[in-house]
JSON list of C-alpha atoms in Angstrom, two decimals:
[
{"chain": "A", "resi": 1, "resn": "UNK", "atom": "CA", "xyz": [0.00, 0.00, 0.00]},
{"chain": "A", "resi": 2, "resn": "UNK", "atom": "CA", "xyz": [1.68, 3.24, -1.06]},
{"chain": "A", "resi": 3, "resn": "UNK", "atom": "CA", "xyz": [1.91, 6.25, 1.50]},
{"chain": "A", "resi": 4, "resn": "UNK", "atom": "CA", "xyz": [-0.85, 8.28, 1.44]},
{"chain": "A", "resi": 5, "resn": "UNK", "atom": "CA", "xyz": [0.92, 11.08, 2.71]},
{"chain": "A", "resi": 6, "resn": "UNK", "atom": "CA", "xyz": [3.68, 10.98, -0.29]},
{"chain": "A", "resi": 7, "resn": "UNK", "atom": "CA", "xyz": [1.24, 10.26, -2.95]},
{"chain": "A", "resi": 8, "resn": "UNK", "atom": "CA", "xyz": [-0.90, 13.46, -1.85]},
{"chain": "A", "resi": 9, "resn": "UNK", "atom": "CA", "xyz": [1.67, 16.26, -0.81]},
{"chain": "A", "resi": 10, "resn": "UNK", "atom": "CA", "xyz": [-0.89, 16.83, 1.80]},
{"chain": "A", "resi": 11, "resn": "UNK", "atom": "CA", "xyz": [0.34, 17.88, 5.38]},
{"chain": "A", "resi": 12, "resn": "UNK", "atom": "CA", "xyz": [-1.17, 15.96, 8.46]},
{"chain": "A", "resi": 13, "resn": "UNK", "atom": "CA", "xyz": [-3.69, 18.29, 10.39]},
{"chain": "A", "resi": 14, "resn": "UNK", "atom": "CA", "xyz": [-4.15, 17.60, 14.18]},
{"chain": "A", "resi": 15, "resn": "UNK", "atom": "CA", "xyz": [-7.07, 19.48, 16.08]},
{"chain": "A", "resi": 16, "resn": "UNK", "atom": "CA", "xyz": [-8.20, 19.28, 19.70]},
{"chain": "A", "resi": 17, "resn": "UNK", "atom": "CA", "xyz": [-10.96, 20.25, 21.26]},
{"chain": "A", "resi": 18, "resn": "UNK", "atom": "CA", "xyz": [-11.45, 20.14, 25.19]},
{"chain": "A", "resi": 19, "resn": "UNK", "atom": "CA", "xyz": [-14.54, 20.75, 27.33]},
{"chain": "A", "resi": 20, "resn": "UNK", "atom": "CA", "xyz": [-15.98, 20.74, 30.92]},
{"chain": "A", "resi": 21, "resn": "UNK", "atom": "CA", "xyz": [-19.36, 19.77, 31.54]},
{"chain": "A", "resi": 22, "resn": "UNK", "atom": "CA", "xyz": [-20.29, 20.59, 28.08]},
{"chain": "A", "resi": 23, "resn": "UNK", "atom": "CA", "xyz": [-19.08, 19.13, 24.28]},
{"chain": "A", "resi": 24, "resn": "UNK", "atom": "CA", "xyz": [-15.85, 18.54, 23.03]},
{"chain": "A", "resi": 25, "resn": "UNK", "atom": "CA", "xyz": [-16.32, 19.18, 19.15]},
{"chain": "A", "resi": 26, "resn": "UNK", "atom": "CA", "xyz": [-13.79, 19.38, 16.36]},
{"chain": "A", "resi": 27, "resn": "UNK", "atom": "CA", "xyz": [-14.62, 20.83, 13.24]},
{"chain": "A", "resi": 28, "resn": "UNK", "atom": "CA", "xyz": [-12.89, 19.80, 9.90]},
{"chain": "A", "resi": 29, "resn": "UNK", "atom": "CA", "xyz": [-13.98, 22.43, 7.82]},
{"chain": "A", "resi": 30, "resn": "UNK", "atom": "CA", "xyz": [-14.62, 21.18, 3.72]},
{"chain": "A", "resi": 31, "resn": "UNK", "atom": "CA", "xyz": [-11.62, 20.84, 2.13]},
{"chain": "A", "resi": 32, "resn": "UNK", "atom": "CA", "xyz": [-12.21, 21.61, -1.45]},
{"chain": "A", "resi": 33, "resn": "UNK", "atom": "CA", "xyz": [-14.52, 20.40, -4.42]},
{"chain": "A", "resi": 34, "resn": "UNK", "atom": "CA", "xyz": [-12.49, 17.20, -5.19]},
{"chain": "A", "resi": 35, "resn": "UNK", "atom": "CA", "xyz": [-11.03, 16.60, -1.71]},
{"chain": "A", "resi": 36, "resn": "UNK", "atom": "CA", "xyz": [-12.01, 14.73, 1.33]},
{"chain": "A", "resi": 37, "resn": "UNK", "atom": "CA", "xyz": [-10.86, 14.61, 5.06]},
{"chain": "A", "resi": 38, "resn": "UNK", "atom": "CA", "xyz": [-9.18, 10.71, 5.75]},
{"chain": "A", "resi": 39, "resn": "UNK", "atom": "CA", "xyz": [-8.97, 10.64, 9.62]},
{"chain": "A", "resi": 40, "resn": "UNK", "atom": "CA", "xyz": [-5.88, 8.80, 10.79]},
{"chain": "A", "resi": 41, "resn": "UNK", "atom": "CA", "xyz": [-6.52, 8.70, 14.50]},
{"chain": "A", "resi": 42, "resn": "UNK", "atom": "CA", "xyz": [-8.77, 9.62, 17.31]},
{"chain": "A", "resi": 43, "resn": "UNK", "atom": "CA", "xyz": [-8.20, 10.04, 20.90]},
{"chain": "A", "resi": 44, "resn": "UNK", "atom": "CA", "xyz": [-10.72, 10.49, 23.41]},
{"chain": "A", "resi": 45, "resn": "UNK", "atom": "CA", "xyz": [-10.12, 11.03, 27.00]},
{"chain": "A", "resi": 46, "resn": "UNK", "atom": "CA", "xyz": [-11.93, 12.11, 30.29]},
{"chain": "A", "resi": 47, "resn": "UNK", "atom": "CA", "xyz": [-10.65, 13.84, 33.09]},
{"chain": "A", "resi": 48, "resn": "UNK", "atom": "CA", "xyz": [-12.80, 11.76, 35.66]},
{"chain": "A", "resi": 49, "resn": "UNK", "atom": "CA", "xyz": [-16.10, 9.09, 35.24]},
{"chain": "A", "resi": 50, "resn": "UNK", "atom": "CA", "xyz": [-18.65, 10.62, 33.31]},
{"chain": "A", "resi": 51, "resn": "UNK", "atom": "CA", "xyz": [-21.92, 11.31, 35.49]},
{"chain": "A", "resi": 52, "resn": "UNK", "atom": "CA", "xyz": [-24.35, 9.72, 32.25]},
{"chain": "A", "resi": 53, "resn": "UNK", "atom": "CA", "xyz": [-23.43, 7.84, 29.27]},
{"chain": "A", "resi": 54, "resn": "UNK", "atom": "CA", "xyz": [-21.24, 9.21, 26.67]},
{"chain": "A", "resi": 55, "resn": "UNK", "atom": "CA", "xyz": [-21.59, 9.40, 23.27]},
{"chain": "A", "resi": 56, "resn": "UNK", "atom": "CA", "xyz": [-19.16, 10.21, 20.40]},
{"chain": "A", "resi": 57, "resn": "UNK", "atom": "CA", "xyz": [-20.02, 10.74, 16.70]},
{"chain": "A", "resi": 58, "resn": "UNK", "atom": "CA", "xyz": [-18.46, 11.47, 13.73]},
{"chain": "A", "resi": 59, "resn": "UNK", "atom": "CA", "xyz": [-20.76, 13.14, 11.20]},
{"chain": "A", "resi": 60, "resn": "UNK", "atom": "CA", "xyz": [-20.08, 14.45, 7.57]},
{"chain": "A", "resi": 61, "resn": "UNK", "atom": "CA", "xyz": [-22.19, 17.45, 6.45]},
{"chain": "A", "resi": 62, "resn": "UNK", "atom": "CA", "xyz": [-22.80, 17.30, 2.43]},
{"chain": "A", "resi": 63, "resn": "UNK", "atom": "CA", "xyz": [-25.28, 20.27, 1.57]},
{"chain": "A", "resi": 64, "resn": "UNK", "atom": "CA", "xyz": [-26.51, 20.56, 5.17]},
{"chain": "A", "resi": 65, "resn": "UNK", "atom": "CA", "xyz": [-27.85, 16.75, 4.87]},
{"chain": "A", "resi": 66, "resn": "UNK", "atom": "CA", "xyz": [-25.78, 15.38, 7.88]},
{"chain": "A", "resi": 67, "resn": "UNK", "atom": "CA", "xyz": [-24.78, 11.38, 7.70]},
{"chain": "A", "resi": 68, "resn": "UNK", "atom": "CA", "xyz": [-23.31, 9.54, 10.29]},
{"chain": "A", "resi": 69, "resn": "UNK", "atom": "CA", "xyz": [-20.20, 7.81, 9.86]},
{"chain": "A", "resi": 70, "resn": "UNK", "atom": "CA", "xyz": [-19.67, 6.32, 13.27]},
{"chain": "A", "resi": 71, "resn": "UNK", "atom": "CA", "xyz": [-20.83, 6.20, 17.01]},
{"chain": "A", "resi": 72, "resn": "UNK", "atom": "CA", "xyz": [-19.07, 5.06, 20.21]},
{"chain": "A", "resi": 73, "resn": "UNK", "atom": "CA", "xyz": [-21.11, 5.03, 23.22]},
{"chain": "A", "resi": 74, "resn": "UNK", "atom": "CA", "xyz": [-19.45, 4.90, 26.65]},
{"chain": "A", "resi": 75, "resn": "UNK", "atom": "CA", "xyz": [-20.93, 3.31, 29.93]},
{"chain": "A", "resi": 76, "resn": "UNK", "atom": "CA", "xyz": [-21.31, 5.72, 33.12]},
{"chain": "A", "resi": 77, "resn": "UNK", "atom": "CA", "xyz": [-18.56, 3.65, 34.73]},
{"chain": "A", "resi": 78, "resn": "UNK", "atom": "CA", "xyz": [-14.77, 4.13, 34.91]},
{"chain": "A", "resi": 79, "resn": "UNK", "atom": "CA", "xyz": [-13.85, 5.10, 30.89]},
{"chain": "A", "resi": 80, "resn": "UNK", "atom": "CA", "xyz": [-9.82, 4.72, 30.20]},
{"chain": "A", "resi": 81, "resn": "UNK", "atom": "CA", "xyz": [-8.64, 6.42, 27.47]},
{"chain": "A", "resi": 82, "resn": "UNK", "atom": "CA", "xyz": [-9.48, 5.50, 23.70]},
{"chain": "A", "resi": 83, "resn": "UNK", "atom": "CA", "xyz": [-7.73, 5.45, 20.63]},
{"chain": "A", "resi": 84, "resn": "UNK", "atom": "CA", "xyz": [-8.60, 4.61, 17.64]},
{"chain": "A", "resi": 85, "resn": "UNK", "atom": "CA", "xyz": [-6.03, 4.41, 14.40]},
{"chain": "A", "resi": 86, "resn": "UNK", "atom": "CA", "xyz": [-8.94, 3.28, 11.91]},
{"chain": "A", "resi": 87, "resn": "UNK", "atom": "CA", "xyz": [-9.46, 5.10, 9.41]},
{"chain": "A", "resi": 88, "resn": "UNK", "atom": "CA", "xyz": [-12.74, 7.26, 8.74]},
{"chain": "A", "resi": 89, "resn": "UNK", "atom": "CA", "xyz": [-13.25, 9.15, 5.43]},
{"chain": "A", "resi": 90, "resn": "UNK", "atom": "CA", "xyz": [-15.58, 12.52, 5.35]},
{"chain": "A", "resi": 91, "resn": "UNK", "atom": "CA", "xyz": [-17.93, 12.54, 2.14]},
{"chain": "A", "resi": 92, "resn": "UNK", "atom": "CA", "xyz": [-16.35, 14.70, -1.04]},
{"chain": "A", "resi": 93, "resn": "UNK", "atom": "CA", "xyz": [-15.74, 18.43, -0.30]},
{"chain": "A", "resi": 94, "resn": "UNK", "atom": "CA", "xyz": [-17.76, 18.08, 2.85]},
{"chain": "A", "resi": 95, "resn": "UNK", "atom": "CA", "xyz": [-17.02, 19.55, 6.31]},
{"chain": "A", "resi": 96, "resn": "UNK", "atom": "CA", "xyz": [-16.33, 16.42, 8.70]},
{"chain": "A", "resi": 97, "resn": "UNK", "atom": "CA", "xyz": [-17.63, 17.07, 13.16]},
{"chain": "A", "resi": 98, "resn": "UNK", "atom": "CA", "xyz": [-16.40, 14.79, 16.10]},
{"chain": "A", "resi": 99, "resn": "UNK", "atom": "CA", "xyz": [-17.91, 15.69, 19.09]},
{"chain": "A", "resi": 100, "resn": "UNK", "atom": "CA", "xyz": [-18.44, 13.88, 22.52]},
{"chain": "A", "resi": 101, "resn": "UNK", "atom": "CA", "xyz": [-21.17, 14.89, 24.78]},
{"chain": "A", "resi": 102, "resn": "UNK", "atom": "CA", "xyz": [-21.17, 16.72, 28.01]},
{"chain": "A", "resi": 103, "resn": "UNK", "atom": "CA", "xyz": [-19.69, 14.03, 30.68]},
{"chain": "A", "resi": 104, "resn": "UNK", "atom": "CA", "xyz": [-21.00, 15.84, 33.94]},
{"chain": "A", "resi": 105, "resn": "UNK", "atom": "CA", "xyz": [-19.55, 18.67, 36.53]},
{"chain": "A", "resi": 106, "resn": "UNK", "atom": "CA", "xyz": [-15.98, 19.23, 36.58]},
{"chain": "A", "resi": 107, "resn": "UNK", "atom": "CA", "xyz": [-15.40, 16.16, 34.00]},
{"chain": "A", "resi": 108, "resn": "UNK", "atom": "CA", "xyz": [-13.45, 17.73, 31.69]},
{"chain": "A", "resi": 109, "resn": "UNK", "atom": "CA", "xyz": [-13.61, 15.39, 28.09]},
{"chain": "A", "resi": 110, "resn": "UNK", "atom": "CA", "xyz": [-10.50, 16.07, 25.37]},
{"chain": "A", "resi": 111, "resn": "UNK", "atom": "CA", "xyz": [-11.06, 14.74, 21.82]},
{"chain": "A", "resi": 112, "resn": "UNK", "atom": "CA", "xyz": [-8.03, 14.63, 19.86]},
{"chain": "A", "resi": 113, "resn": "UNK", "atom": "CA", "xyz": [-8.44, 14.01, 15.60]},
{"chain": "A", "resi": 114, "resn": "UNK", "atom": "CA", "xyz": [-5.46, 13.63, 13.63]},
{"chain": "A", "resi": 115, "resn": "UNK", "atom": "CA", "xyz": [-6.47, 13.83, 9.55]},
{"chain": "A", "resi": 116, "resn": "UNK", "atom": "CA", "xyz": [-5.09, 14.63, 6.06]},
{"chain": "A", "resi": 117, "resn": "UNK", "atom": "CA", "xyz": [-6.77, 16.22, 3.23]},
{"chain": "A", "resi": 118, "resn": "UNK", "atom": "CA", "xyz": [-6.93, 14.08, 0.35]},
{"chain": "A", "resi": 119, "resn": "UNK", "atom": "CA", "xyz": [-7.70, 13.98, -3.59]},
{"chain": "A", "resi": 120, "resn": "UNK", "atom": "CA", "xyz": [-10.95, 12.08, -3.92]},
{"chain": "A", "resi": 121, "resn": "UNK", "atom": "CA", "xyz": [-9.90, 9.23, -6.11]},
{"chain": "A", "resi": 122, "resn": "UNK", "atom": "CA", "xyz": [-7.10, 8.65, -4.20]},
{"chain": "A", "resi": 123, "resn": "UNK", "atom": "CA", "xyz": [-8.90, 6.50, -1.13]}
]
């Protein structure tokens, strides 16, 4: 499998977003016409148990018609750390949102998204 990385010229973008009692989103805004976002890895921690559930999503937004790509749902109880290194794509030239719910008072939930930007035909 060639590098994706070489065969695009595209840079690596990491983002983090980090919230207390309220949602930890990141925002991949679209890339282009004939690009898409290819997310390399996730990591989701939480400063403490969350107080309900937990829920992270990973949406694509094509034309303001939002489509799921995938959803991880975490248990009130003790949550260690997750990582992920599969690999999502976003939808062609659409913006692509992770975002974990609100864990509870003075939990404090960091979402981590490391993605490239790449041609369309090339994934």
């Amino acid at each position: 499998m060639r590098d994706m990385k070489l065969a695009t010229g595209v840079p690596d973008e990491q983002v983090v977003a980090t919230a207390v009692n309220g949602a930890a989103t990141v925002t991949l805004a679209a890339p282009g016409p004939r690009n898409q976002w290819l997310i390399q890895a996730i990591t989701i921690s939480m400063s403490g148990d969350p107080t309900a559930d937990a829920i992270f999503t990973i949406n694509t937004d094509t034309a303001g018609a939002n489509t799921l790509i995938e959803r991880i749902d975490f248990p009130r109880a003790a949550c260690a750390p997750y990582n992920s290194r599969g690999a999502y794509k976003g939808a062609v030239g659409a913006n692509v949102v992770c975002s974990l719910t609100a864990l509870g008072a003075s939990v404090r939930g960091t979402v981590t998204v490391r993605a490239m930007k790449v041609p369309a035909q090339s994934i």
